[in-house]
XYZ file of C-alpha atoms in Angstrom:
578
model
C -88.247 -21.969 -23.451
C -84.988 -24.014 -24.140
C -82.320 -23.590 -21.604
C -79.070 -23.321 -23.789
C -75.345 -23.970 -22.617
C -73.207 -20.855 -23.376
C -70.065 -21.405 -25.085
C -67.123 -18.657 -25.848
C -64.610 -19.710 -28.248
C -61.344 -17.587 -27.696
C -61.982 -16.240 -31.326
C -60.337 -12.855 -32.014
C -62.417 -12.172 -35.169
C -66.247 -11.888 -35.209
C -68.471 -10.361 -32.709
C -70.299 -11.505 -29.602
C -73.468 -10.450 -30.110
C -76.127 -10.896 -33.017
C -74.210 -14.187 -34.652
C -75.445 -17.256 -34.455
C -72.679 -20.167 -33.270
C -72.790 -22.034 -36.772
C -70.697 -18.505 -37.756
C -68.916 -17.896 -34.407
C -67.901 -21.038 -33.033
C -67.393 -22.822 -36.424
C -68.632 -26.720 -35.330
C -69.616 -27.675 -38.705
C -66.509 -26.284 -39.939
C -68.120 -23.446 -42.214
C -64.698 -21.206 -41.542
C -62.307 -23.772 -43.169
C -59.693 -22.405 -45.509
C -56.129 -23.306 -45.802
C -54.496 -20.316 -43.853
C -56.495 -19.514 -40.609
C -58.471 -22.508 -39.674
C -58.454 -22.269 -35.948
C -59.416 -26.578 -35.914
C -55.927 -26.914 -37.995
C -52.883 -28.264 -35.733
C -51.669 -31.062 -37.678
C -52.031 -32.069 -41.221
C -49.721 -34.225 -43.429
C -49.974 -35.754 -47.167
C -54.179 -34.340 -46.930
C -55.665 -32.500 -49.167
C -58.805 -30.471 -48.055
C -62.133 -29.450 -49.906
C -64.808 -27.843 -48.020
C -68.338 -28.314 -49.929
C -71.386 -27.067 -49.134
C -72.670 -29.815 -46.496
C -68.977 -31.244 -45.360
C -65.650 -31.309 -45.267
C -63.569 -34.002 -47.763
C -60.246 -34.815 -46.790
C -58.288 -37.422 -48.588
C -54.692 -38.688 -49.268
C -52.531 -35.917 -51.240
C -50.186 -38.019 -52.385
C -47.575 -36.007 -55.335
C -46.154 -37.673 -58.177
C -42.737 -37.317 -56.567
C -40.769 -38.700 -53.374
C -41.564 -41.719 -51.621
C -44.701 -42.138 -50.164
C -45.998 -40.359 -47.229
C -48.638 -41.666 -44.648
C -51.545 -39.443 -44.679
C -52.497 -38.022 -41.019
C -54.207 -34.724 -39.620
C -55.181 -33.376 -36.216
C -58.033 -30.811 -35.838
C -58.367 -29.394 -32.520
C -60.678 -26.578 -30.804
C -60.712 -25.269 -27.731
C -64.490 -24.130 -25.926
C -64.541 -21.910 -22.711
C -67.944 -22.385 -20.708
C -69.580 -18.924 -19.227
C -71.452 -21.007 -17.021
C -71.224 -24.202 -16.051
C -73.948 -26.968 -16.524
C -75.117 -29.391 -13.397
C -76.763 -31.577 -16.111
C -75.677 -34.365 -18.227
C -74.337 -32.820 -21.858
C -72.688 -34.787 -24.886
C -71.274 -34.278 -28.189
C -72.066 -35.460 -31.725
C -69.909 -35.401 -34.595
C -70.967 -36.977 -37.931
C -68.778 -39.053 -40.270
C -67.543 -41.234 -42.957
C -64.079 -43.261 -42.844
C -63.367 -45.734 -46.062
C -60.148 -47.016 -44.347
C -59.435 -49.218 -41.974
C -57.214 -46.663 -39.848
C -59.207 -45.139 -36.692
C -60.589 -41.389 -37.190
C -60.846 -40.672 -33.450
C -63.313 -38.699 -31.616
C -62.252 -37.202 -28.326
C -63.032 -34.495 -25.893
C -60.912 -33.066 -22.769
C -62.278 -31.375 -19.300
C -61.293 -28.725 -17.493
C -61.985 -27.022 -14.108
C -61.233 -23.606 -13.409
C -57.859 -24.192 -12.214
C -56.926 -25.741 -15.587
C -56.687 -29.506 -14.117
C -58.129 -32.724 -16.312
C -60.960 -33.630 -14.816
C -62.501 -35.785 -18.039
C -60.993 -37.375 -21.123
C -63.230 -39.714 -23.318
C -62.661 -40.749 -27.248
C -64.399 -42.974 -29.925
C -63.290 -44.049 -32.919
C -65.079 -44.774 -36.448
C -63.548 -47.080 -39.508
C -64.407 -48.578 -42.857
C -68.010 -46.565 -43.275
C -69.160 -45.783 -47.034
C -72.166 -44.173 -45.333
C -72.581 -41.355 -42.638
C -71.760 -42.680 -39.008
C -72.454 -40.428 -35.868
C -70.283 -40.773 -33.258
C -71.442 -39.545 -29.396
C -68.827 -38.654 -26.635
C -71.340 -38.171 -23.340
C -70.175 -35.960 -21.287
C -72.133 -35.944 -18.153
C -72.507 -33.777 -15.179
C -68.921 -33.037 -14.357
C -68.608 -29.330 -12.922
C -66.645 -28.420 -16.423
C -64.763 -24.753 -17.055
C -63.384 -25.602 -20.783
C -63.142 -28.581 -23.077
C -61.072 -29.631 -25.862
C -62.449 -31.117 -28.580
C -60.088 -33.322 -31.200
C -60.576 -35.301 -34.040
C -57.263 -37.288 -35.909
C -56.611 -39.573 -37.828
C -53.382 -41.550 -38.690
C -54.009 -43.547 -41.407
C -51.368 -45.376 -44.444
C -49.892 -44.112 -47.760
C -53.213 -45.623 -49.501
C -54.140 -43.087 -51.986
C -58.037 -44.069 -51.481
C -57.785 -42.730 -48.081
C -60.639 -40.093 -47.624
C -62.242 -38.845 -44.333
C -65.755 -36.766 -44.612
C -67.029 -34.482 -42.041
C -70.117 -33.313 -41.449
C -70.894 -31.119 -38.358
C -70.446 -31.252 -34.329
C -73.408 -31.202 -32.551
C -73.978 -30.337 -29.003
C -77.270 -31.093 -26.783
C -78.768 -29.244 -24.423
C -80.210 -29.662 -20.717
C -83.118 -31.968 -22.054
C -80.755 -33.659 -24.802
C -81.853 -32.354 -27.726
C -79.041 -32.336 -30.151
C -79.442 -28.741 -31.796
C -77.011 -25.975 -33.273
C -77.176 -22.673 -30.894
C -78.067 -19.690 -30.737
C -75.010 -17.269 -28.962
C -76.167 -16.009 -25.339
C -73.979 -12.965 -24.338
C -72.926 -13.173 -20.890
C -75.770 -11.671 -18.398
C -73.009 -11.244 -15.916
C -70.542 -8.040 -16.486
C -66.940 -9.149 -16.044
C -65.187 -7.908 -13.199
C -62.637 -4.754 -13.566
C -59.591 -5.388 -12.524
C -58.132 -3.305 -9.059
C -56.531 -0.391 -9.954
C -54.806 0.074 -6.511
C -53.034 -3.886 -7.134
C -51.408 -2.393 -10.636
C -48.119 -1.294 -10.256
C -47.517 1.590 -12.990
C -44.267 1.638 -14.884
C -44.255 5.613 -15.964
C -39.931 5.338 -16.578
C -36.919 3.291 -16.329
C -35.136 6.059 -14.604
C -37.111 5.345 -11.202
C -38.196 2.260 -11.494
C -36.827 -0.484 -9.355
C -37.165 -4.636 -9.548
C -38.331 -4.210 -5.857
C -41.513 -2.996 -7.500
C -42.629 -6.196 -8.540
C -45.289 -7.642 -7.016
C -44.002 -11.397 -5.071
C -39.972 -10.330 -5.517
C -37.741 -11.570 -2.861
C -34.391 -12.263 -2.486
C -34.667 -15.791 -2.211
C -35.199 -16.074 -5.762
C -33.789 -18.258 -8.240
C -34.910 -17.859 -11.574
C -36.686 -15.584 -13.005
C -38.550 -16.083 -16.330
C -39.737 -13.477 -18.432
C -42.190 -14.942 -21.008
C -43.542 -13.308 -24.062
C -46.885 -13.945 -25.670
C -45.850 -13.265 -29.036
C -42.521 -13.353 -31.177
C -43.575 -11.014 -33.522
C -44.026 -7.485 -31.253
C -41.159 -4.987 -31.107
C -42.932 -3.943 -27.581
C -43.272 -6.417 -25.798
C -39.417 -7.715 -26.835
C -38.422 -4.016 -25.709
C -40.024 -3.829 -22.847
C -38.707 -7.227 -21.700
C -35.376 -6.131 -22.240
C -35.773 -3.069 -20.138
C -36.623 -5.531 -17.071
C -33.641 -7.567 -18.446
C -31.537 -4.710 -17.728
C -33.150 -3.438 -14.483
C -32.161 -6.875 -13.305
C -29.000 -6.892 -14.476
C -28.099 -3.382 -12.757
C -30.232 -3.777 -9.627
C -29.515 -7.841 -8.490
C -26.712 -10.224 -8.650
C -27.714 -11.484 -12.754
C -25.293 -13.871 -13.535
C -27.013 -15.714 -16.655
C -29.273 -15.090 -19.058
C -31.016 -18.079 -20.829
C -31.983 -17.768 -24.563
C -34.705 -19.116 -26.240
C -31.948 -19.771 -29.080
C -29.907 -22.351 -30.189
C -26.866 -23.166 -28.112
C -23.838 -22.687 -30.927
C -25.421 -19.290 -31.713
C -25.489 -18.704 -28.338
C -21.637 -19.157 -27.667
C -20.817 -17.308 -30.264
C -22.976 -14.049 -29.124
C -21.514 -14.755 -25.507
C -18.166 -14.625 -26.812
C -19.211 -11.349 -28.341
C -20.928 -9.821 -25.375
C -17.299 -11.223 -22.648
C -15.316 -8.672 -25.749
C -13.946 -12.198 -27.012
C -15.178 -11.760 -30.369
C -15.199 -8.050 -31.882
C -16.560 -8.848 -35.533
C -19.656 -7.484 -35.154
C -21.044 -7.957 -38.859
C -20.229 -11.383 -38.302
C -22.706 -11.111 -34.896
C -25.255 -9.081 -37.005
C -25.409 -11.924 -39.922
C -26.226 -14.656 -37.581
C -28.869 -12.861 -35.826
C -30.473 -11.473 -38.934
C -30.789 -15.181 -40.302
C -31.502 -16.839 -37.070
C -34.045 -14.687 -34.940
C -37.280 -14.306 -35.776
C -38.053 -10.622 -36.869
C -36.127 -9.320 -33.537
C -32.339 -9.378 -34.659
C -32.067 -5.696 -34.313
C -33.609 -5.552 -30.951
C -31.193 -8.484 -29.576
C -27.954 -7.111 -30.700
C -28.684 -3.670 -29.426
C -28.994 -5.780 -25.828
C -26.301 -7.869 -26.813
C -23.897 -4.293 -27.154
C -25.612 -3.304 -24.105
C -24.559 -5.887 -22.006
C -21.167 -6.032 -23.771
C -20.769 -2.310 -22.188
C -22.050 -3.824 -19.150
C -19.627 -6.042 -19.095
C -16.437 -4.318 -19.887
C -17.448 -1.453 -16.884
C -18.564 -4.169 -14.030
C -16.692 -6.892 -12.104
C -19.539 -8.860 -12.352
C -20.155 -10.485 -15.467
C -23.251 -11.165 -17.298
C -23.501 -14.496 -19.739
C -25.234 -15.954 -22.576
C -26.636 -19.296 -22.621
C -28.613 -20.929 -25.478
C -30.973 -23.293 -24.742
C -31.998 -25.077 -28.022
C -30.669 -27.566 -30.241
C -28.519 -26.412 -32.714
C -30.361 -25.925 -36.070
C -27.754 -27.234 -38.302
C -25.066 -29.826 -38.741
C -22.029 -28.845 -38.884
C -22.242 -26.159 -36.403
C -20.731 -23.522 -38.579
C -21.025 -21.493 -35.740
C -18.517 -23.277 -33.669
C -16.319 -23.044 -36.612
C -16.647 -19.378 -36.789
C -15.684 -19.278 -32.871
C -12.968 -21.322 -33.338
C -11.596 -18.974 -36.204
C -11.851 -16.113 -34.413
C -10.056 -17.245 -31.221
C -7.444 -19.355 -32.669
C -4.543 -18.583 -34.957
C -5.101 -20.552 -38.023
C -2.361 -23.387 -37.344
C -4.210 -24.375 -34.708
C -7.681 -24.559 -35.698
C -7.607 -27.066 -38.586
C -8.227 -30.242 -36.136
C -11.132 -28.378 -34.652
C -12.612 -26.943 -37.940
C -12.667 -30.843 -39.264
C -14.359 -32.475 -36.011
C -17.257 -29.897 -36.125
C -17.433 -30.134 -40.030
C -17.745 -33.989 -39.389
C -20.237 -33.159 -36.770
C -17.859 -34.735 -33.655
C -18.824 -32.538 -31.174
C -17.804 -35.340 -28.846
C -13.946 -34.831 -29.864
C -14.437 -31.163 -30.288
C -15.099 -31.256 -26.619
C -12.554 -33.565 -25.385
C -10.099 -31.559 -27.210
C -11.559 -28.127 -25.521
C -11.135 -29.915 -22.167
C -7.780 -30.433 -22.710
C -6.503 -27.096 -23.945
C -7.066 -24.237 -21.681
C -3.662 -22.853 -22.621
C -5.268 -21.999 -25.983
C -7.599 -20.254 -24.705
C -6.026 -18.068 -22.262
C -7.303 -15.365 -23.244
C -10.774 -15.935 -22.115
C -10.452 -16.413 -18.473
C -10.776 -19.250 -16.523
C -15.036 -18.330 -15.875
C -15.589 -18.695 -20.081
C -13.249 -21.141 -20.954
C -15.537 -23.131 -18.334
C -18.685 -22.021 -19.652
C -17.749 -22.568 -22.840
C -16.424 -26.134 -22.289
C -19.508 -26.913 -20.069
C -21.716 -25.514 -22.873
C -20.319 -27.792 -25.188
C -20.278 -31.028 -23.206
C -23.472 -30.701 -22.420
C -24.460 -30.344 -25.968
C -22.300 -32.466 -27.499
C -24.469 -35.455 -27.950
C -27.422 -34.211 -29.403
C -28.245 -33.690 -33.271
C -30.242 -30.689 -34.934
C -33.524 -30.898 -34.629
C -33.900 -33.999 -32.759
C -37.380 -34.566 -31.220
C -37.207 -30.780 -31.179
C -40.693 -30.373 -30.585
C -41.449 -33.332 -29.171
C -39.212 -32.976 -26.288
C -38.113 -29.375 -26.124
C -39.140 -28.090 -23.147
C -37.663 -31.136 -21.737
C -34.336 -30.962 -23.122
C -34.244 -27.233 -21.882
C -34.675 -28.120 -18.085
C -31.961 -30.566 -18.644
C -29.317 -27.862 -19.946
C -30.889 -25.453 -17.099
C -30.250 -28.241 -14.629
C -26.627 -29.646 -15.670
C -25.730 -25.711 -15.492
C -27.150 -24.804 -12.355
C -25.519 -27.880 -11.132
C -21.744 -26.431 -12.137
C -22.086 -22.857 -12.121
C -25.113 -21.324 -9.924
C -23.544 -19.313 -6.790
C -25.452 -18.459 -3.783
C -27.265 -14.693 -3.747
C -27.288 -15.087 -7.503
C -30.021 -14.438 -10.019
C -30.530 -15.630 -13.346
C -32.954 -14.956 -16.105
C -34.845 -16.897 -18.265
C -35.954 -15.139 -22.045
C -39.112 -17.285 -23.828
C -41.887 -17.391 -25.410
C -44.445 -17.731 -22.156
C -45.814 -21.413 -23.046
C -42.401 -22.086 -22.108
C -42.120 -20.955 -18.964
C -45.709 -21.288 -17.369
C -45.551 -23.314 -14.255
C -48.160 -25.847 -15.080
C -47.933 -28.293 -17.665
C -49.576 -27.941 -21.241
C -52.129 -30.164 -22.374
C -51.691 -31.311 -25.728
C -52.731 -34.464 -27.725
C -55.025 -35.894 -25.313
C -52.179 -35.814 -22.381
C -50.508 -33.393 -20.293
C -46.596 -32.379 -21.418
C -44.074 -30.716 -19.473
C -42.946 -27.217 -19.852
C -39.585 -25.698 -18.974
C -41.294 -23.546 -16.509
C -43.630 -25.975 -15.019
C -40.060 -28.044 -14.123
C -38.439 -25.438 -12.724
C -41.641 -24.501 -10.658
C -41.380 -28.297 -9.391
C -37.682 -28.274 -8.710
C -37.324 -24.759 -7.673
C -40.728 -24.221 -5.736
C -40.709 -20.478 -4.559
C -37.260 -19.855 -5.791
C -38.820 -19.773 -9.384
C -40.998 -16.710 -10.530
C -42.666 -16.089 -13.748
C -44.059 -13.013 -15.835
C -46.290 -13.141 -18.639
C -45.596 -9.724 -20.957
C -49.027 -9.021 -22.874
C -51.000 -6.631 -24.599
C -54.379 -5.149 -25.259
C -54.546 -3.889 -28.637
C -52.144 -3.559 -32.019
C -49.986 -5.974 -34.436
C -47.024 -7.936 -34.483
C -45.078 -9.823 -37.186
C -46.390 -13.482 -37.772
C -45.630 -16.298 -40.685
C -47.510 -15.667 -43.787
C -50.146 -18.620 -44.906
C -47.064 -19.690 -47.406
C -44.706 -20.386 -44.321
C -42.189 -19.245 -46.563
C -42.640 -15.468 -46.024
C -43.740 -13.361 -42.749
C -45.866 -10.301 -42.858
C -47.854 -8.344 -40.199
C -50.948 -9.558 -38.168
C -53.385 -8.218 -35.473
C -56.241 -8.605 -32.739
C -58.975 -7.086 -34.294
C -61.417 -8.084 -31.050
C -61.360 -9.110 -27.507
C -62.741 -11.577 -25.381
C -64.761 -9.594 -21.952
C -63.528 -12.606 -20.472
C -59.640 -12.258 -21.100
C -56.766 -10.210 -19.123
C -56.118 -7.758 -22.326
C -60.150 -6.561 -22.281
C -59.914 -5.463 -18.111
C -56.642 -4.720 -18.468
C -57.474 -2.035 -21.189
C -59.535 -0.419 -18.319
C -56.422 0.153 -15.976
C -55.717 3.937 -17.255
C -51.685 3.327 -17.770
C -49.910 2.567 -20.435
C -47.920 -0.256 -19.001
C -48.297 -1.638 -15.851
C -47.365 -5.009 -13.913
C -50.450 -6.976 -11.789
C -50.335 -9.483 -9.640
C -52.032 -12.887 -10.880
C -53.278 -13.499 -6.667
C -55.578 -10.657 -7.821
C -57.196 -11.591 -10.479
C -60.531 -13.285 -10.446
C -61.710 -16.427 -11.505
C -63.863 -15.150 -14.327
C -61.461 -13.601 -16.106
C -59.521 -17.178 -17.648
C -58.105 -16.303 -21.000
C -54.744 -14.837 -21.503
C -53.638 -13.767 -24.842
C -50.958 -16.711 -26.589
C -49.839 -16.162 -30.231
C -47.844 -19.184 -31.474
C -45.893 -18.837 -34.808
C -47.638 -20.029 -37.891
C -50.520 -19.081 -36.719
C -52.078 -15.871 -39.083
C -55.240 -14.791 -38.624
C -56.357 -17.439 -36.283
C -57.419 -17.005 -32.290
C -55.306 -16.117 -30.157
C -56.971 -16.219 -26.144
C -56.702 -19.762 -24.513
C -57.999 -20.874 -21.467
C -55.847 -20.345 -18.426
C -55.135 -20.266 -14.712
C -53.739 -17.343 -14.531
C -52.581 -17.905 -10.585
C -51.180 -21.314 -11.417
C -48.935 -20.312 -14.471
C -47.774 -16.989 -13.935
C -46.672 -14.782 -10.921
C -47.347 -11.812 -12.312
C -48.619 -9.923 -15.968
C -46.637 -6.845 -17.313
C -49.069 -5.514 -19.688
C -48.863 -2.750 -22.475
C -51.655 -1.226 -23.955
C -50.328 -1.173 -27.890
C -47.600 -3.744 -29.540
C -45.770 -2.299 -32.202
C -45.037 -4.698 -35.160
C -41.239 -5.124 -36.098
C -40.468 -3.297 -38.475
C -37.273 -4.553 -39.924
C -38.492 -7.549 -40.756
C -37.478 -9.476 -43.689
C -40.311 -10.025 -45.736
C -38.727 -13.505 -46.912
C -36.372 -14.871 -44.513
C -36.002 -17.983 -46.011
C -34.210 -16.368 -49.104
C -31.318 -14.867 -46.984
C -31.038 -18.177 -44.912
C -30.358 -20.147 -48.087
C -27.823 -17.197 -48.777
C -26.116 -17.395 -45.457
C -25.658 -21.118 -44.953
C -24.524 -21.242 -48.698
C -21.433 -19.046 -48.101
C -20.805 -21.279 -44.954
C -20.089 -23.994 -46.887
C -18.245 -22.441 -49.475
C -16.244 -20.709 -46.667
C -15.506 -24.271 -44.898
C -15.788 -26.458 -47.962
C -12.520 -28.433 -47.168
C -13.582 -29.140 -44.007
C -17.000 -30.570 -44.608
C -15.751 -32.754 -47.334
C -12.887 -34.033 -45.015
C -10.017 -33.203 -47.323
C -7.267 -32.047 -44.872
């Protein structure tokens, strides 16, 4: 009898048992359609036909615009039940008719997440089917990531067919599977290591499994955008910090102009709070209600304590000019003396804006000497960069640096801040993407901060959450319909509590997937492969997420409203007429 390798994709849909792997673990691409192919990442100027036997995609060059260079990147993701002590290999068949590389490539794992193998091959100028064969061998292997991409011209002959991925077996025999379930149960989690969370009234941070006093930083990551629980429930632990420790700062996963102005708003600076509401409801994904009832929370907080609490954005501004530095500058200066300011940030010189800033304190007075110098610092340290730039590309990057140049000015002993993202952000070890490892904003602060930094992954077992339509242009409601026995959310579902926190020392090494939903991702999976104990400190968990439910079905409508009326509000200033 044939001695199989079993494979687990971290595929929500589907079930584990009685389906072949053609259906489950899609490797000749049966599954592809344009919404919720888990092998999409990347894909420009392509057009995509799936036919019986392959896949066809070719240059999709419009009759409009200047030409575009045609490029995709598919990508998977396989989790090994068991590892292999003998020599495997992969197979993918092909045809190229350019003279651009289609590259071939596979990643390994170990079990605590760490490269261990990274081979590619690449195939050009075929007109007939080509197989290409990435060996493997017998490397002690947890998960692999398989990629195929292409970067090719603006040639509108460009076409790329694929056939099928092929895997061999112990005697290497290239075949398609059959799915083994696991023979091994997975391991419940310890009830006596979860701390429950029945209220807010008696709960206290000291509660927390690994807290100390000698911390830092404390991130609290969420594994989806979309939930109204897990964004609730984070702000709850927001607030216990707030009350119960020295919380000086709270970092936003939002731009940094935004994030001055809802500072300003939360110090009593700034009282309009439509003009508060309309920012948030055309900036933040699905959760502006939910952030300015914490936003007049904190206010309150504010206005009763000594101790202040701030706002600090950590993202590029989204747009140029920075009509929300003009709408701070209205509001806190009569209107004789804002007409300098109002045409530096309408000419986009944040530069001058901020040399002016530094220069005036008398103007703004009325702020107090702690944000006037936040504010100033804020907008030094932002006044260089443009909207958007490498925002992906170097974003977790560029967030360490505004973390660092504050800390640097502003961090007093015995104090705590807080970090609010999405967890990919703030897991302590670096993400592997495109064929190399990146840096996150957590994994810096883990390397700079050691044991001052702590991070908490909120998750969930079951229920739906707000996530971008197929369109991209509209957002609607999505779900887990099934879980992995290998991930967190399937033990965790075990632990008879409705929310609960667990220590990541205690969970074993056979339980590796945690639950990650990115945006633009509908329908597709949503468990990676993970080291739990090297990227997070600790899970809060909730059995049920609760979908927004004030979401705007299309947001892009209302932003096209808002950021009209900004320009018509500031028209002489944009066009330089003063």
């Amino acid at each position: 009898m044939e001695k199989f390798i079993v494979l687990v994709f971290m595929l929500i849909g589907g079930s584990l048992n009685g389906q072949n792997l053609q259906n489950v673990y899609d490797l000749d691409f049966s599954k592809f359609n344009t919404c919720s192919w888990d092998w999409l990442k990347s894909l420009s100027n392509c057009s995509i036909k799936k036919l019986p036997e392959y896949l066809i995609i070719k240059n999709g060059a419009q009759n409009f615009g200047p030409p575009v260079k045609m490029s995709f990147r598919l990508s998977r993701e396989i989790t090994l039940l068991k590892s292999t002590k003998h020599p495997i290999s992969l197979r993918l068949k092909a045809k190229n008719n350019s003279n651009s590389n289609l590259v071939f490539s596979v990643a390994g794992f170990d079990k605590s997440q760490q490269l261990i193998l990274s081979k590619e091959k690449s195939l050009r100028r075929t007109e007939e089917w080509s197989t290409i064969e990435l060996e493997i061998g017998s490397v002690d292997l947890k998960a692999i990531e398989i990629e195929i991409r292409y970067e090719g011209n603006t040639d509108l002959q460009q076409e790329i067919h694929l056939a099928e991925i092929e895997l061999n077996n112990e005697r290497g025999d290239f075949q398609k599977f059959v799915l083994v379930p696991p023979k091994k149960s997975v391991p419940d989690l310890n009830i006596s290591h979860a701390v429950q969370i029945k209220d807010w009234q008696t709960f206290t941070v000291d509660n927390i499994p690994g807290i100390t006093n000698e911390l830092q930083i404390i991130g609290l990551g969420e594994c989806s955008h979309g939930s109204l629980s897990i964004t609730e429930q984070r702000f709850e632990v927001l607030k216990q910090f707030i009350q119960q420790r020295k919380c000086s700062i709270v970092l936003l996963e939002l731009p940094f102009d935004d994030t001055m102005l809802y500072d300003l708003f939360v110090q009593g600076d700034i009282n309009d709070t439509t003009l508060v509401k309309d920012y948030l409801d055309n900036k933040i994904f699905a959760a502006a209600s939910s952030y300015f009832r914490l936003f007049e929370w904190i206010r309150n907080f504010n206005l009763q304590s000594k101790r202040k609490v701030h706002l600090v954005g950590l993202d590029n501004s989204i747009s140029l000019p920075s009509y929300a530095l003009m709408d701070i500058f209205s509001n806190l200066l009569p209107p004789n003396q804002t007409e300098v300011l109002l045409k530096e940030v309408g000419q986009g010189n944040l530069l001058k804006v901020h040399t002016f800033l530094s220069n005036s304190k008398t103007l703004f007075e009325g702020l107090g000497n702690e944000t006037y110098d936040l504010l100033v610092h804020v907008l030094g340290n932002n006044s260089l960069s443009k909207p958007n730039e490498n925002f992906y590309f170097n974003r977790d990057v560029d967030m360490f640096k505004r973390v660092s140049n504050l800390y640097s000015q502003f961090y007093k002993s015995d104090e705590l801040w807080i970090v609010l993202a999405h967890s990919k952000h703030l897991q302590k070890n670096d993400l592997f993407r495109k064929g190399e490892y990146i840096n996150t904003l957590g994994s810096l602060l883990h390397k700079t901060k050691s044991e001052r930094y702590y991070a908490i992954d909120f998750s969930f077992g079951t229920g739906n959450f707000v996530q971008d339509s197929c369109s991209r242009n509209a957002v609607t409601i999505d779900s887990i319909s099934e879980l992995s026995p290998n991930s967190f959310s399937f033990s965790a579902l075990k632990i008879p509590y409705e929310r609960f926190l667990y220590p990541t020392s205690q969970i074993k090494d056979n339980i590796f997937l945690s639950l990650s939903i990115a945006r633009y991702s509908f329908k597709r999976a949503n468990f990676e492969f993970t080291s739990f104990k090297k990227n997070f400190d600790a899970i809060f968990f909730i059995r049920k997420s609760v979908a927004f439910r004030d979401f705007v079905r299309y947001p892009s409508i209302g932003n096209i409203t808002f950021f009209a009326n900004k320009e018509r509000q500031y028209y002489k200033y944009l066009k330089g007429s003063i």
